[in-house]
mmCIF file of C-alpha atoms in Angstrom:
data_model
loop_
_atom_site.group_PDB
_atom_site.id
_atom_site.type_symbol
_atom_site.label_atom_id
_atom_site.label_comp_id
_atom_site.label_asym_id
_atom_site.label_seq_id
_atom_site.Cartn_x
_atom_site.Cartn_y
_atom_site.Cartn_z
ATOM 1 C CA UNK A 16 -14.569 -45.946 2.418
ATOM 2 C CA UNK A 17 -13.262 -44.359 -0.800
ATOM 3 C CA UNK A 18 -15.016 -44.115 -3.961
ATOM 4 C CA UNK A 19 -14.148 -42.044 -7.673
ATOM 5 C CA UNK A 20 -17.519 -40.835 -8.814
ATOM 6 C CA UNK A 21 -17.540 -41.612 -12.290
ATOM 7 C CA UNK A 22 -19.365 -38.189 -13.377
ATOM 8 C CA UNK A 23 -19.018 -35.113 -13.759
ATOM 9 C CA UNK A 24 -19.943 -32.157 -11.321
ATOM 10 C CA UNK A 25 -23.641 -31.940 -11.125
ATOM 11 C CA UNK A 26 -23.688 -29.165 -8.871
ATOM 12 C CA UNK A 27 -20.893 -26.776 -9.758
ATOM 13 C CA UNK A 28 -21.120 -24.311 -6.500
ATOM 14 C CA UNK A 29 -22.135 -24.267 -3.121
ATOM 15 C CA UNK A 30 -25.170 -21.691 -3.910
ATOM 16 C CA UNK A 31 -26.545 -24.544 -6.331
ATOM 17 C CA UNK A 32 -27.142 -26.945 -3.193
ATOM 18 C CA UNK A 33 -30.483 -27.347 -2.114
ATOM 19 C CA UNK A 34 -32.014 -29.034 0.907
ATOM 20 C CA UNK A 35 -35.072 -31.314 1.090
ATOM 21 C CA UNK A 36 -36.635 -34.218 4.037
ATOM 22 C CA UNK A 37 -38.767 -36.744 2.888
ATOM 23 C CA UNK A 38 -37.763 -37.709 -0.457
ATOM 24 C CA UNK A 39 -37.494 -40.603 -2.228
ATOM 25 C CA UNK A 40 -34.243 -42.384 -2.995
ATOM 26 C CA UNK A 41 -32.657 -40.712 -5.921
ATOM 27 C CA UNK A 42 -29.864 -43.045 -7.935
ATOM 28 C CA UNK A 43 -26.818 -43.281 -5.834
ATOM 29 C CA UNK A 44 -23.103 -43.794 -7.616
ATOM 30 C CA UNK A 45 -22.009 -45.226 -4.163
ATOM 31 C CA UNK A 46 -23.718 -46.078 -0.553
ATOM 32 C CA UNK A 47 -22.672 -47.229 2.887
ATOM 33 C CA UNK A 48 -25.187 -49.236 4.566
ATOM 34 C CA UNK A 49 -24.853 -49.134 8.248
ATOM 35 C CA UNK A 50 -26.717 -50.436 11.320
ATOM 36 C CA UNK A 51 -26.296 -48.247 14.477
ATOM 37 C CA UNK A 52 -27.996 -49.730 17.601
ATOM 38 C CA UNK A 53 -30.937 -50.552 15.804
ATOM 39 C CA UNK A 54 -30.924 -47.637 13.298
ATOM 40 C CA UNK A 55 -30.430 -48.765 9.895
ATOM 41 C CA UNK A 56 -28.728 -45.499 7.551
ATOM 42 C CA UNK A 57 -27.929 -45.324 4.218
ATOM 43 C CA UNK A 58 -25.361 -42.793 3.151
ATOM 44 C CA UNK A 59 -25.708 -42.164 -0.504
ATOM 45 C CA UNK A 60 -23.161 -40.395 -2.516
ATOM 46 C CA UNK A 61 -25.227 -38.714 -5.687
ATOM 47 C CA UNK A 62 -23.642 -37.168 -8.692
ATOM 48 C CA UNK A 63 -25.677 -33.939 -7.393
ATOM 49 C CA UNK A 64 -23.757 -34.539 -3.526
ATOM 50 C CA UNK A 65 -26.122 -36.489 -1.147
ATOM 51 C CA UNK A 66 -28.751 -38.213 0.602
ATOM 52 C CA UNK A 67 -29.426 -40.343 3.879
ATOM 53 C CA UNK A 68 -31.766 -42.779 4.476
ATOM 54 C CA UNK A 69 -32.268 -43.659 8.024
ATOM 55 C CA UNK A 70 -35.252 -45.932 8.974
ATOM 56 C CA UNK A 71 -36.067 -47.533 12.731
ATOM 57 C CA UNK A 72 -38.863 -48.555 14.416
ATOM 58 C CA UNK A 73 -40.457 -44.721 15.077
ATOM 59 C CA UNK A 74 -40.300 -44.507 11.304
ATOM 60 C CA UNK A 75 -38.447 -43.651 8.335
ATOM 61 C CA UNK A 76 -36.288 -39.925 7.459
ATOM 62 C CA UNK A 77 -34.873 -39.072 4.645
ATOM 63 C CA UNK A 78 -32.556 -35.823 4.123
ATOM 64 C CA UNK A 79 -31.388 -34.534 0.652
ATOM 65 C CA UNK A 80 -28.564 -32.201 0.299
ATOM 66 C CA UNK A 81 -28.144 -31.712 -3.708
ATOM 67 C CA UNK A 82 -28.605 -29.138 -6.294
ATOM 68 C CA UNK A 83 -31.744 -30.609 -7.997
ATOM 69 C CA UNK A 84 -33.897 -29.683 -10.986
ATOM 70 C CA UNK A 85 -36.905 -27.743 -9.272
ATOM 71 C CA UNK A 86 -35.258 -27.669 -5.689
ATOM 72 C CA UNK A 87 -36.640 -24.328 -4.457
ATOM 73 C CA UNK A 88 -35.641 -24.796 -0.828
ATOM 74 C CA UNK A 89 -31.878 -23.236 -0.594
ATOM 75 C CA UNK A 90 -29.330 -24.760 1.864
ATOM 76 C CA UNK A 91 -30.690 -23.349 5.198
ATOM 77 C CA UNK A 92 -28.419 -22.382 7.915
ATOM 78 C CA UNK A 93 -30.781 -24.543 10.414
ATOM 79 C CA UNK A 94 -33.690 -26.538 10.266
ATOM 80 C CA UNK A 95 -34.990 -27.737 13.865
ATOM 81 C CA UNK A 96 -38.665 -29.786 13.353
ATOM 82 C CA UNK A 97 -40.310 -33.289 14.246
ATOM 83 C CA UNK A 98 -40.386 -36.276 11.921
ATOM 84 C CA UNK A 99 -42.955 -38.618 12.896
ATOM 85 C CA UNK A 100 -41.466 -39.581 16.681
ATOM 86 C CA UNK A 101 -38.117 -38.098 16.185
ATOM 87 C CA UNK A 102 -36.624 -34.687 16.561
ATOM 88 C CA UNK A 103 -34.568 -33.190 13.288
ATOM 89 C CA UNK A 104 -31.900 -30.730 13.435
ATOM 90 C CA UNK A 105 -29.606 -29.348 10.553
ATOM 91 C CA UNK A 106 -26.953 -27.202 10.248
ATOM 92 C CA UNK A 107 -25.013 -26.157 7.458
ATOM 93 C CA UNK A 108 -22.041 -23.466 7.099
ATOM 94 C CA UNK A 109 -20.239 -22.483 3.934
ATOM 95 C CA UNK A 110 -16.268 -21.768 4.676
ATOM 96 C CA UNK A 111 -14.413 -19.868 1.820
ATOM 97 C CA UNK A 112 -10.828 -21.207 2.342
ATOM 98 C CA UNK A 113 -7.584 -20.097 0.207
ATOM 99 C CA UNK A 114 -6.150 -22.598 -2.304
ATOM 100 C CA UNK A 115 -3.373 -23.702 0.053
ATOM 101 C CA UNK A 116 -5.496 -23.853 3.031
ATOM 102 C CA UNK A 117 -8.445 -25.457 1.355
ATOM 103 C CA UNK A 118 -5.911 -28.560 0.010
ATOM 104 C CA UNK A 119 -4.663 -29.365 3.278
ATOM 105 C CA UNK A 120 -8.434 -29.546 4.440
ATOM 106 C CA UNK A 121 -9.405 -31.317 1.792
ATOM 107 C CA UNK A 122 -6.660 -34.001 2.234
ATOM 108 C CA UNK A 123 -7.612 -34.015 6.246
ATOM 109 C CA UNK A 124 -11.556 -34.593 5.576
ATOM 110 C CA UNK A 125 -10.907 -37.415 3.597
ATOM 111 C CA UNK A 126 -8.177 -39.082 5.514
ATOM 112 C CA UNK A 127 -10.321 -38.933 8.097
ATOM 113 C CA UNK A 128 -13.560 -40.430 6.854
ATOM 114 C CA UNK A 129 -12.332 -43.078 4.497
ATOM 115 C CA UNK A 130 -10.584 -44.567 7.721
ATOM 116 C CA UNK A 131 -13.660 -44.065 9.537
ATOM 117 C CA UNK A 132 -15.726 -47.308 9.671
ATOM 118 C CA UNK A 133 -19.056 -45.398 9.339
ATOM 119 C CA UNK A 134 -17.441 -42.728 6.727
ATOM 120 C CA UNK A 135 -18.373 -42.699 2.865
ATOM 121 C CA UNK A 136 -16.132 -40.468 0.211
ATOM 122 C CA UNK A 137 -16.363 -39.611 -3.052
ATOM 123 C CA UNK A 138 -13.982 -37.688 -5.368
ATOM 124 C CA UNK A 139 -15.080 -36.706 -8.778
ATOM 125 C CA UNK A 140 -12.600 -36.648 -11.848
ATOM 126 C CA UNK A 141 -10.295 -33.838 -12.556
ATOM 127 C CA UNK A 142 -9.445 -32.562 -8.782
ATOM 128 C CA UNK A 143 -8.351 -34.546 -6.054
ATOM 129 C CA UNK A 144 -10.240 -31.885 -4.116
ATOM 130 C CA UNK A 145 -13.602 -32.140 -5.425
ATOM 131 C CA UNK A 146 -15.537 -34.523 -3.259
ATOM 132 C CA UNK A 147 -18.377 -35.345 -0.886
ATOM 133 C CA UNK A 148 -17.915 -36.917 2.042
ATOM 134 C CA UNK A 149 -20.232 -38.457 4.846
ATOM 135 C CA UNK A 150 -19.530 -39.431 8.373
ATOM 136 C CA UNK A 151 -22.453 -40.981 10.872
ATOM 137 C CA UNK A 152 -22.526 -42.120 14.289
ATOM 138 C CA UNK A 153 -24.988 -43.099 16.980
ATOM 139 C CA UNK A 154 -24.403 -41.090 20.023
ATOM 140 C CA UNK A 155 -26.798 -41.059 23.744
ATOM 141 C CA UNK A 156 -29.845 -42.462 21.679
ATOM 142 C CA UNK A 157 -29.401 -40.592 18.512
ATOM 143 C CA UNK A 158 -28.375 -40.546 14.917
ATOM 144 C CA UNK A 159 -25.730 -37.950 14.177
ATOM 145 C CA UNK A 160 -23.953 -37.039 10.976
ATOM 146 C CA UNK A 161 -21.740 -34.602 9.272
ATOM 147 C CA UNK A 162 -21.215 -33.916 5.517
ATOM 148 C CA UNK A 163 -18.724 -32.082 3.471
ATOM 149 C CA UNK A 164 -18.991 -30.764 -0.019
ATOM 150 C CA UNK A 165 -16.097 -29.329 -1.711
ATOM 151 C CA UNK A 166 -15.784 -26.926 -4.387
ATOM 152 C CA UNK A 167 -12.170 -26.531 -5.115
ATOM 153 C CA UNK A 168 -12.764 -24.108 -8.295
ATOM 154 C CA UNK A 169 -14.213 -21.246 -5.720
ATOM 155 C CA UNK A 170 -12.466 -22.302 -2.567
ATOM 156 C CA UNK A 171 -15.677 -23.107 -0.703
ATOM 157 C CA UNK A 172 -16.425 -26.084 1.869
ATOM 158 C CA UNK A 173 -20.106 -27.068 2.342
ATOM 159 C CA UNK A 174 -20.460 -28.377 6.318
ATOM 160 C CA UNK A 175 -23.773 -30.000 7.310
ATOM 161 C CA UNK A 176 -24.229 -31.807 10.577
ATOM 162 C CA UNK A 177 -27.710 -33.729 11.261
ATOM 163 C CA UNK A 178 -28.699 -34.832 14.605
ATOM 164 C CA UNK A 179 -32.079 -37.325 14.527
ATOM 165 C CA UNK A 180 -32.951 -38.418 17.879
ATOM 166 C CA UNK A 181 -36.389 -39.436 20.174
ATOM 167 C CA UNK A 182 -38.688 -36.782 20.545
ATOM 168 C CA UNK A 183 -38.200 -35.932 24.310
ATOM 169 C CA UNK A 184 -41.434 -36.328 25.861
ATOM 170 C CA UNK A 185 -42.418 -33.331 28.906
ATOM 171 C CA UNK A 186 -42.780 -35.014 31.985
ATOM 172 C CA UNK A 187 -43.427 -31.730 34.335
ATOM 173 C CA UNK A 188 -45.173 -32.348 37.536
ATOM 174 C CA UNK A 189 -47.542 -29.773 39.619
ATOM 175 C CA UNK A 190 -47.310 -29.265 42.714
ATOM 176 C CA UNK A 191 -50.143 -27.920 44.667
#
C-alpha cells in the first residue's frame, strides 16, 4: 500500500533517528494491520518514520524507529535480546547513495512494497523520494521485517531488518 503523509519531515536526517522497544503507540498518519499465522502486526507510518506493533500469544513487542523528543538511544547497528518468550534482533545500516543512484532506489523500494501485500509506504510532500517504507513477513516460525527511510536532501538510505521469533529452548543431553 501507498500513502502521502500529509506532514512535513519530522526527522530531517538519518543521525536524528532513534531506536526504542517497548513503547506505547505513538499517533500513526497511516497503518497496515496484518495477521501472520497467528501473529497480529501493526506497521505504523509516523510523521517521525515508524513503529510496529506485533502482539501473539507469548506476548506483546513493540519497536520504534523515529527521531523523538528525549530519544537518547541512537540507531544501533544491532540489538540481539529476549522479549518476554521471544528472541529480538535488529539491524540497521545507513547507505550514502549519489543523486542518480539514490532515485532509481528509491523508485525500486517503493515499487516493490506498495505491490507487496504485507508492504506499507509513505511519501512526504515535496520529494517523490522522501519516504518510509515497511515490509513484514512470517518466515519458519518467526516475524521478520525490513524498513527503509529515505533522506533524499543528503543522499542517505536508513535499512532496518527485525527478526522476532520463539526463544529456542536448550535441549542438550549428558551422556555418562
Amino acid at each position: 500500500m501507498l500513502t502521502t503523509l500529509n506532514t512535513s519531515y519530522t526527522d530531517t536526517r538519518a543521525a536524528d533517528l532513534a531506536w526504542t522497544l517497548g513503547r506505547e503507540p505513538l499517533p500513526a498518519l497511516a497503518t497496515l494491520d496484518l495477521e501472520l499465522t497467528g501473529a497480529k502486526l501493526q506497521l505504523r507510518l509516523l510523521g517521525a518514520s515508524h513503529q510496529v506493533l506485533l502482539e501473539e500469544e507469548r506476548g506483546h513487542c513493540s519497536e520504534t524507529v523515529a527521531c523523538l523528543p528525549g530519544s537518547s538511544t541512537p540507531l544501533p547497528l544491532g540489538v540481539a535480546k529476549r522479549v518476554d518468550d521471544w528472541e529480538y534482533e535488529f539491524a540497521a545500516r545507513v547507505e550514502v547513495l549519489t543523486p542518480g543512484t539514490f532515485a532509481g532506489r528509491a523508485q525500486e523500494l517503493l515499487a516493490l512494497v506498495s505491490d507487496h501485500p504485507h508492504g506499507l509506504a509513505g511519501v512526504f510532500p515535496g520529494s517523490p523520494h522522501a519516504f518510509t517504507a515497511m515490509l513484514a513477513q512470517w518466515h519458519e516460525g518467526q516475524v521478520h521485517w525490513r524498513t527503509w527511510h529515505a533522506y533524499p536532501q543528503d543522499g542517505q538510505l536508513v535499512a532496518t531488518r527485525t527478526r522476532v521469533g520463539a526463544r529456542v529452548r536448550s535441549t542438550a543431553t549428558r551422556t555418562t
